[in-house]
């Protein structure tokens, strides 16, 4: 199963703290046997930068929102190729995470959560909660 990590980034140049937060989640998920897509991975960021530069001539980027929309669409494309989404604890503070979560839910992805209380956000048609709690602290050495 391939899992997409979703969490607050909120910066054009990704900070070390943000990279570490995503790396901890990636390490935990891999330890549980999942394939993982980490949007803060430096290789993915380079791919996005190259695509952005190549496509910039064909797309009019007049505001930060234009750039943000471009990046979000690229990330949603990757999420579409995953089987599940893992929501980090700070997801609620990111508009992009809300979009990713709703996209994942609408397309039938498995919902995985860092915070136990968040597992009670979505229910299936019979009223049962459908999220699964996977705290990062569960894996030793993180």
PDB file of C-alpha atoms in Angstrom:
ATOM      1  CA  UNK A   1       0.000   0.000   0.000  1.00  0.00           C
ATOM      2  CA  UNK A   2       1.328   3.448  -0.932  1.00  0.00           C
ATOM      3  CA  UNK A   3       0.704   6.289   1.544  1.00  0.00           C
ATOM      4  CA  UNK A   4       0.796  10.039   0.866  1.00  0.00           C
ATOM      5  CA  UNK A   5       1.926  12.190   3.818  1.00  0.00           C
ATOM      6  CA  UNK A   6      -0.094  15.378   4.329  1.00  0.00           C
ATOM      7  CA  UNK A   7       0.917  18.083   6.771  1.00  0.00           C
ATOM      8  CA  UNK A   8       1.381  21.825   7.047  1.00  0.00           C
ATOM      9  CA  UNK A   9       4.254  23.113   4.930  1.00  0.00           C
ATOM     10  CA  UNK A  10       3.225  26.726   4.348  1.00  0.00           C
ATOM     11  CA  UNK A  11       6.539  27.960   2.993  1.00  0.00           C
ATOM     12  CA  UNK A  12       8.076  28.262  -0.475  1.00  0.00           C
ATOM     13  CA  UNK A  13      11.472  27.171   0.837  1.00  0.00           C
ATOM     14  CA  UNK A  14      10.844  24.183   3.084  1.00  0.00           C
ATOM     15  CA  UNK A  15      12.467  24.514   6.513  1.00  0.00           C
ATOM     16  CA  UNK A  16      14.562  21.829   8.186  1.00  0.00           C
ATOM     17  CA  UNK A  17      11.918  21.495  10.916  1.00  0.00           C
ATOM     18  CA  UNK A  18       9.240  20.770   8.322  1.00  0.00           C
ATOM     19  CA  UNK A  19      11.451  18.264   6.500  1.00  0.00           C
ATOM     20  CA  UNK A  20      12.205  16.503   9.810  1.00  0.00           C
ATOM     21  CA  UNK A  21       8.507  16.304  10.713  1.00  0.00           C
ATOM     22  CA  UNK A  22       7.711  14.622   7.387  1.00  0.00           C
ATOM     23  CA  UNK A  23      10.832  12.407   7.597  1.00  0.00           C
ATOM     24  CA  UNK A  24       9.732  11.060  11.005  1.00  0.00           C
ATOM     25  CA  UNK A  25       6.341  10.149   9.561  1.00  0.00           C
ATOM     26  CA  UNK A  26       7.983   8.569   6.510  1.00  0.00           C
ATOM     27  CA  UNK A  27      10.289   6.482   8.714  1.00  0.00           C
ATOM     28  CA  UNK A  28       7.377   5.256  10.848  1.00  0.00           C
ATOM     29  CA  UNK A  29       5.248   4.360   7.827  1.00  0.00           C
ATOM     30  CA  UNK A  30       8.105   2.525   6.109  1.00  0.00           C
ATOM     31  CA  UNK A  31       8.792   0.610   9.342  1.00  0.00           C
ATOM     32  CA  UNK A  32       5.176  -0.606   9.116  1.00  0.00           C
ATOM     33  CA  UNK A  33       5.789  -1.836   5.564  1.00  0.00           C
ATOM     34  CA  UNK A  34       4.168   0.973   3.555  1.00  0.00           C
ATOM     35  CA  UNK A  35       5.523   2.566   0.397  1.00  0.00           C
ATOM     36  CA  UNK A  36       5.534   6.314   1.048  1.00  0.00           C
ATOM     37  CA  UNK A  37       5.205   9.529  -0.935  1.00  0.00           C
ATOM     38  CA  UNK A  38       6.744  12.426   0.983  1.00  0.00           C
ATOM     39  CA  UNK A  39       6.046  15.807  -0.691  1.00  0.00           C
ATOM     40  CA  UNK A  40       8.994  17.393   1.160  1.00  0.00           C
ATOM     41  CA  UNK A  41      11.466  14.924  -0.313  1.00  0.00           C
ATOM     42  CA  UNK A  42      14.270  16.989  -1.922  1.00  0.00           C
ATOM     43  CA  UNK A  43      14.051  14.914  -5.118  1.00  0.00           C
ATOM     44  CA  UNK A  44      10.335  15.701  -5.485  1.00  0.00           C
ATOM     45  CA  UNK A  45      10.988  19.369  -4.805  1.00  0.00           C
ATOM     46  CA  UNK A  46      13.617  19.398  -7.577  1.00  0.00           C
ATOM     47  CA  UNK A  47      11.178  17.765  -9.986  1.00  0.00           C
ATOM     48  CA  UNK A  48       8.546  20.372  -9.124  1.00  0.00           C
ATOM     49  CA  UNK A  49      11.066  23.203  -9.583  1.00  0.00           C
ATOM     50  CA  UNK A  50      12.168  21.899 -12.990  1.00  0.00           C
ATOM     51  CA  UNK A  51       8.561  21.425 -14.117  1.00  0.00           C
ATOM     52  CA  UNK A  52       7.678  24.877 -12.831  1.00  0.00           C
ATOM     53  CA  UNK A  53      10.543  26.490 -14.762  1.00  0.00           C
ATOM     54  CA  UNK A  54       9.699  24.556 -17.927  1.00  0.00           C
ATOM     55  CA  UNK A  55       5.982  25.286 -17.744  1.00  0.00           C
ATOM     56  CA  UNK A  56       6.335  28.884 -16.542  1.00  0.00           C
ATOM     57  CA  UNK A  57       6.554  30.068 -20.147  1.00  0.00           C
ATOM     58  CA  UNK A  58       3.140  28.532 -20.899  1.00  0.00           C
ATOM     59  CA  UNK A  59       1.379  29.474 -17.655  1.00  0.00           C
ATOM     60  CA  UNK A  60       0.799  32.977 -16.344  1.00  0.00           C
ATOM     61  CA  UNK A  61       1.926  33.145 -12.696  1.00  0.00           C
ATOM     62  CA  UNK A  62       0.989  36.603 -11.484  1.00  0.00           C
ATOM     63  CA  UNK A  63       0.516  35.889  -7.777  1.00  0.00           C
ATOM     64  CA  UNK A  64       1.675  33.537  -5.042  1.00  0.00           C
ATOM     65  CA  UNK A  65      -1.754  31.881  -5.309  1.00  0.00           C
ATOM     66  CA  UNK A  66      -1.009  30.939  -8.933  1.00  0.00           C
ATOM     67  CA  UNK A  67       2.214  29.233  -7.828  1.00  0.00           C
ATOM     68  CA  UNK A  68       0.445  27.574  -4.870  1.00  0.00           C
ATOM     69  CA  UNK A  69      -2.331  26.237  -7.125  1.00  0.00           C
ATOM     70  CA  UNK A  70       0.271  24.805  -9.471  1.00  0.00           C
ATOM     71  CA  UNK A  71       2.097  22.975  -6.654  1.00  0.00           C
ATOM     72  CA  UNK A  72      -1.168  21.725  -5.103  1.00  0.00           C
ATOM     73  CA  UNK A  73      -2.292  20.237  -8.418  1.00  0.00           C
ATOM     74  CA  UNK A  74       1.049  18.434  -8.781  1.00  0.00           C
ATOM     75  CA  UNK A  75       0.669  17.041  -5.249  1.00  0.00           C
ATOM     76  CA  UNK A  76      -2.929  15.925  -5.886  1.00  0.00           C
ATOM     77  CA  UNK A  77      -1.715  14.058  -8.935  1.00  0.00           C
ATOM     78  CA  UNK A  78       0.694  12.127  -6.709  1.00  0.00           C
ATOM     79  CA  UNK A  79      -2.005  11.550  -4.100  1.00  0.00           C
ATOM     80  CA  UNK A  80      -4.228  10.067  -6.818  1.00  0.00           C
ATOM     81  CA  UNK A  81      -1.574   7.361  -7.314  1.00  0.00           C
ATOM     82  CA  UNK A  82      -1.593   6.429  -3.609  1.00  0.00           C
ATOM     83  CA  UNK A  83      -3.872   4.084  -1.679  1.00  0.00           C
ATOM     84  CA  UNK A  84      -3.998   6.077   1.564  1.00  0.00           C
ATOM     85  CA  UNK A  85      -3.271   9.453   3.104  1.00  0.00           C
ATOM     86  CA  UNK A  86      -1.506  10.012   6.437  1.00  0.00           C
ATOM     87  CA  UNK A  87      -2.575  13.243   8.120  1.00  0.00           C
ATOM     88  CA  UNK A  88       0.050  14.810  10.382  1.00  0.00           C
ATOM     89  CA  UNK A  89      -1.005  16.531  13.614  1.00  0.00           C
ATOM     90  CA  UNK A  90      -0.893  20.048  12.138  1.00  0.00           C
ATOM     91  CA  UNK A  91      -3.021  19.345   9.058  1.00  0.00           C
ATOM     92  CA  UNK A  92      -5.875  21.547  10.282  1.00  0.00           C
ATOM     93  CA  UNK A  93      -3.715  24.668   9.877  1.00  0.00           C
ATOM     94  CA  UNK A  94      -3.163  24.143   6.148  1.00  0.00           C
ATOM     95  CA  UNK A  95      -5.660  24.859   3.391  1.00  0.00           C
ATOM     96  CA  UNK A  96      -3.733  22.450   1.147  1.00  0.00           C
ATOM     97  CA  UNK A  97      -4.135  19.624   3.664  1.00  0.00           C
ATOM     98  CA  UNK A  98      -7.887  20.200   3.746  1.00  0.00           C
ATOM     99  CA  UNK A  99      -7.974  19.905  -0.046  1.00  0.00           C
ATOM    100  CA  UNK A 100      -5.820  16.757   0.044  1.00  0.00           C
ATOM    101  CA  UNK A 101      -7.986  15.173   2.748  1.00  0.00           C
ATOM    102  CA  UNK A 102     -11.250  15.868   0.925  1.00  0.00           C
ATOM    103  CA  UNK A 103      -9.756  14.582  -2.322  1.00  0.00           C
ATOM    104  CA  UNK A 104      -8.571  11.408  -0.572  1.00  0.00           C
ATOM    105  CA  UNK A 105     -11.974  10.853   1.043  1.00  0.00           C
ATOM    106  CA  UNK A 106     -13.844  11.533  -2.205  1.00  0.00           C
ATOM    107  CA  UNK A 107     -11.668   9.065  -4.116  1.00  0.00           C
ATOM    108  CA  UNK A 108     -11.916   6.274  -1.547  1.00  0.00           C
ATOM    109  CA  UNK A 109      -8.399   6.433  -0.089  1.00  0.00           C
ATOM    110  CA  UNK A 110      -7.736   4.928   3.325  1.00  0.00           C
ATOM    111  CA  UNK A 111      -7.487   7.652   5.997  1.00  0.00           C
ATOM    112  CA  UNK A 112      -4.600   7.401   8.471  1.00  0.00           C
ATOM    113  CA  UNK A 113      -4.056   9.895  11.275  1.00  0.00           C
ATOM    114  CA  UNK A 114      -1.228  10.909  13.609  1.00  0.00           C
ATOM    115  CA  UNK A 115      -3.693  12.228  16.211  1.00  0.00           C
ATOM    116  CA  UNK A 116      -6.193   9.753  17.676  1.00  0.00           C
ATOM    117  CA  UNK A 117      -9.013  12.290  18.039  1.00  0.00           C
ATOM    118  CA  UNK A 118      -8.795  13.080  14.309  1.00  0.00           C
ATOM    119  CA  UNK A 119      -9.849   9.524  13.484  1.00  0.00           C
ATOM    120  CA  UNK A 120     -13.394  10.582  14.420  1.00  0.00           C
ATOM    121  CA  UNK A 121     -13.756  13.090  11.595  1.00  0.00           C
ATOM    122  CA  UNK A 122     -15.137  10.851   8.847  1.00  0.00           C
ATOM    123  CA  UNK A 123     -17.772   8.111   9.045  1.00  0.00           C
ATOM    124  CA  UNK A 124     -18.973   5.556   6.547  1.00  0.00           C
ATOM    125  CA  UNK A 125     -22.617   5.238   5.483  1.00  0.00           C
ATOM    126  CA  UNK A 126     -23.469   3.132   8.541  1.00  0.00           C
ATOM    127  CA  UNK A 127     -22.039   5.772  10.885  1.00  0.00           C
ATOM    128  CA  UNK A 128     -18.807   3.975  11.824  1.00  0.00           C
ATOM    129  CA  UNK A 129     -15.599   5.977  11.968  1.00  0.00           C
ATOM    130  CA  UNK A 130     -13.354   5.045   9.069  1.00  0.00           C
ATOM    131  CA  UNK A 131      -9.991   6.504  10.045  1.00  0.00           C
ATOM    132  CA  UNK A 132      -7.082   4.590  11.541  1.00  0.00           C
ATOM    133  CA  UNK A 133      -4.772   5.986  14.209  1.00  0.00           C
ATOM    134  CA  UNK A 134      -1.018   5.544  13.597  1.00  0.00           C
ATOM    135  CA  UNK A 135       0.940   7.638  16.098  1.00  0.00           C
ATOM    136  CA  UNK A 136       4.542   8.357  15.153  1.00  0.00           C
ATOM    137  CA  UNK A 137       5.750   7.583  18.701  1.00  0.00           C
ATOM    138  CA  UNK A 138       4.697   3.968  18.173  1.00  0.00           C
ATOM    139  CA  UNK A 139       7.978   3.166  16.368  1.00  0.00           C
ATOM    140  CA  UNK A 140      11.036   3.174  18.620  1.00  0.00           C
ATOM    141  CA  UNK A 141      13.912   5.449  17.729  1.00  0.00           C
ATOM    142  CA  UNK A 142      11.838   8.220  16.175  1.00  0.00           C
TER     143      UNK A 142
END
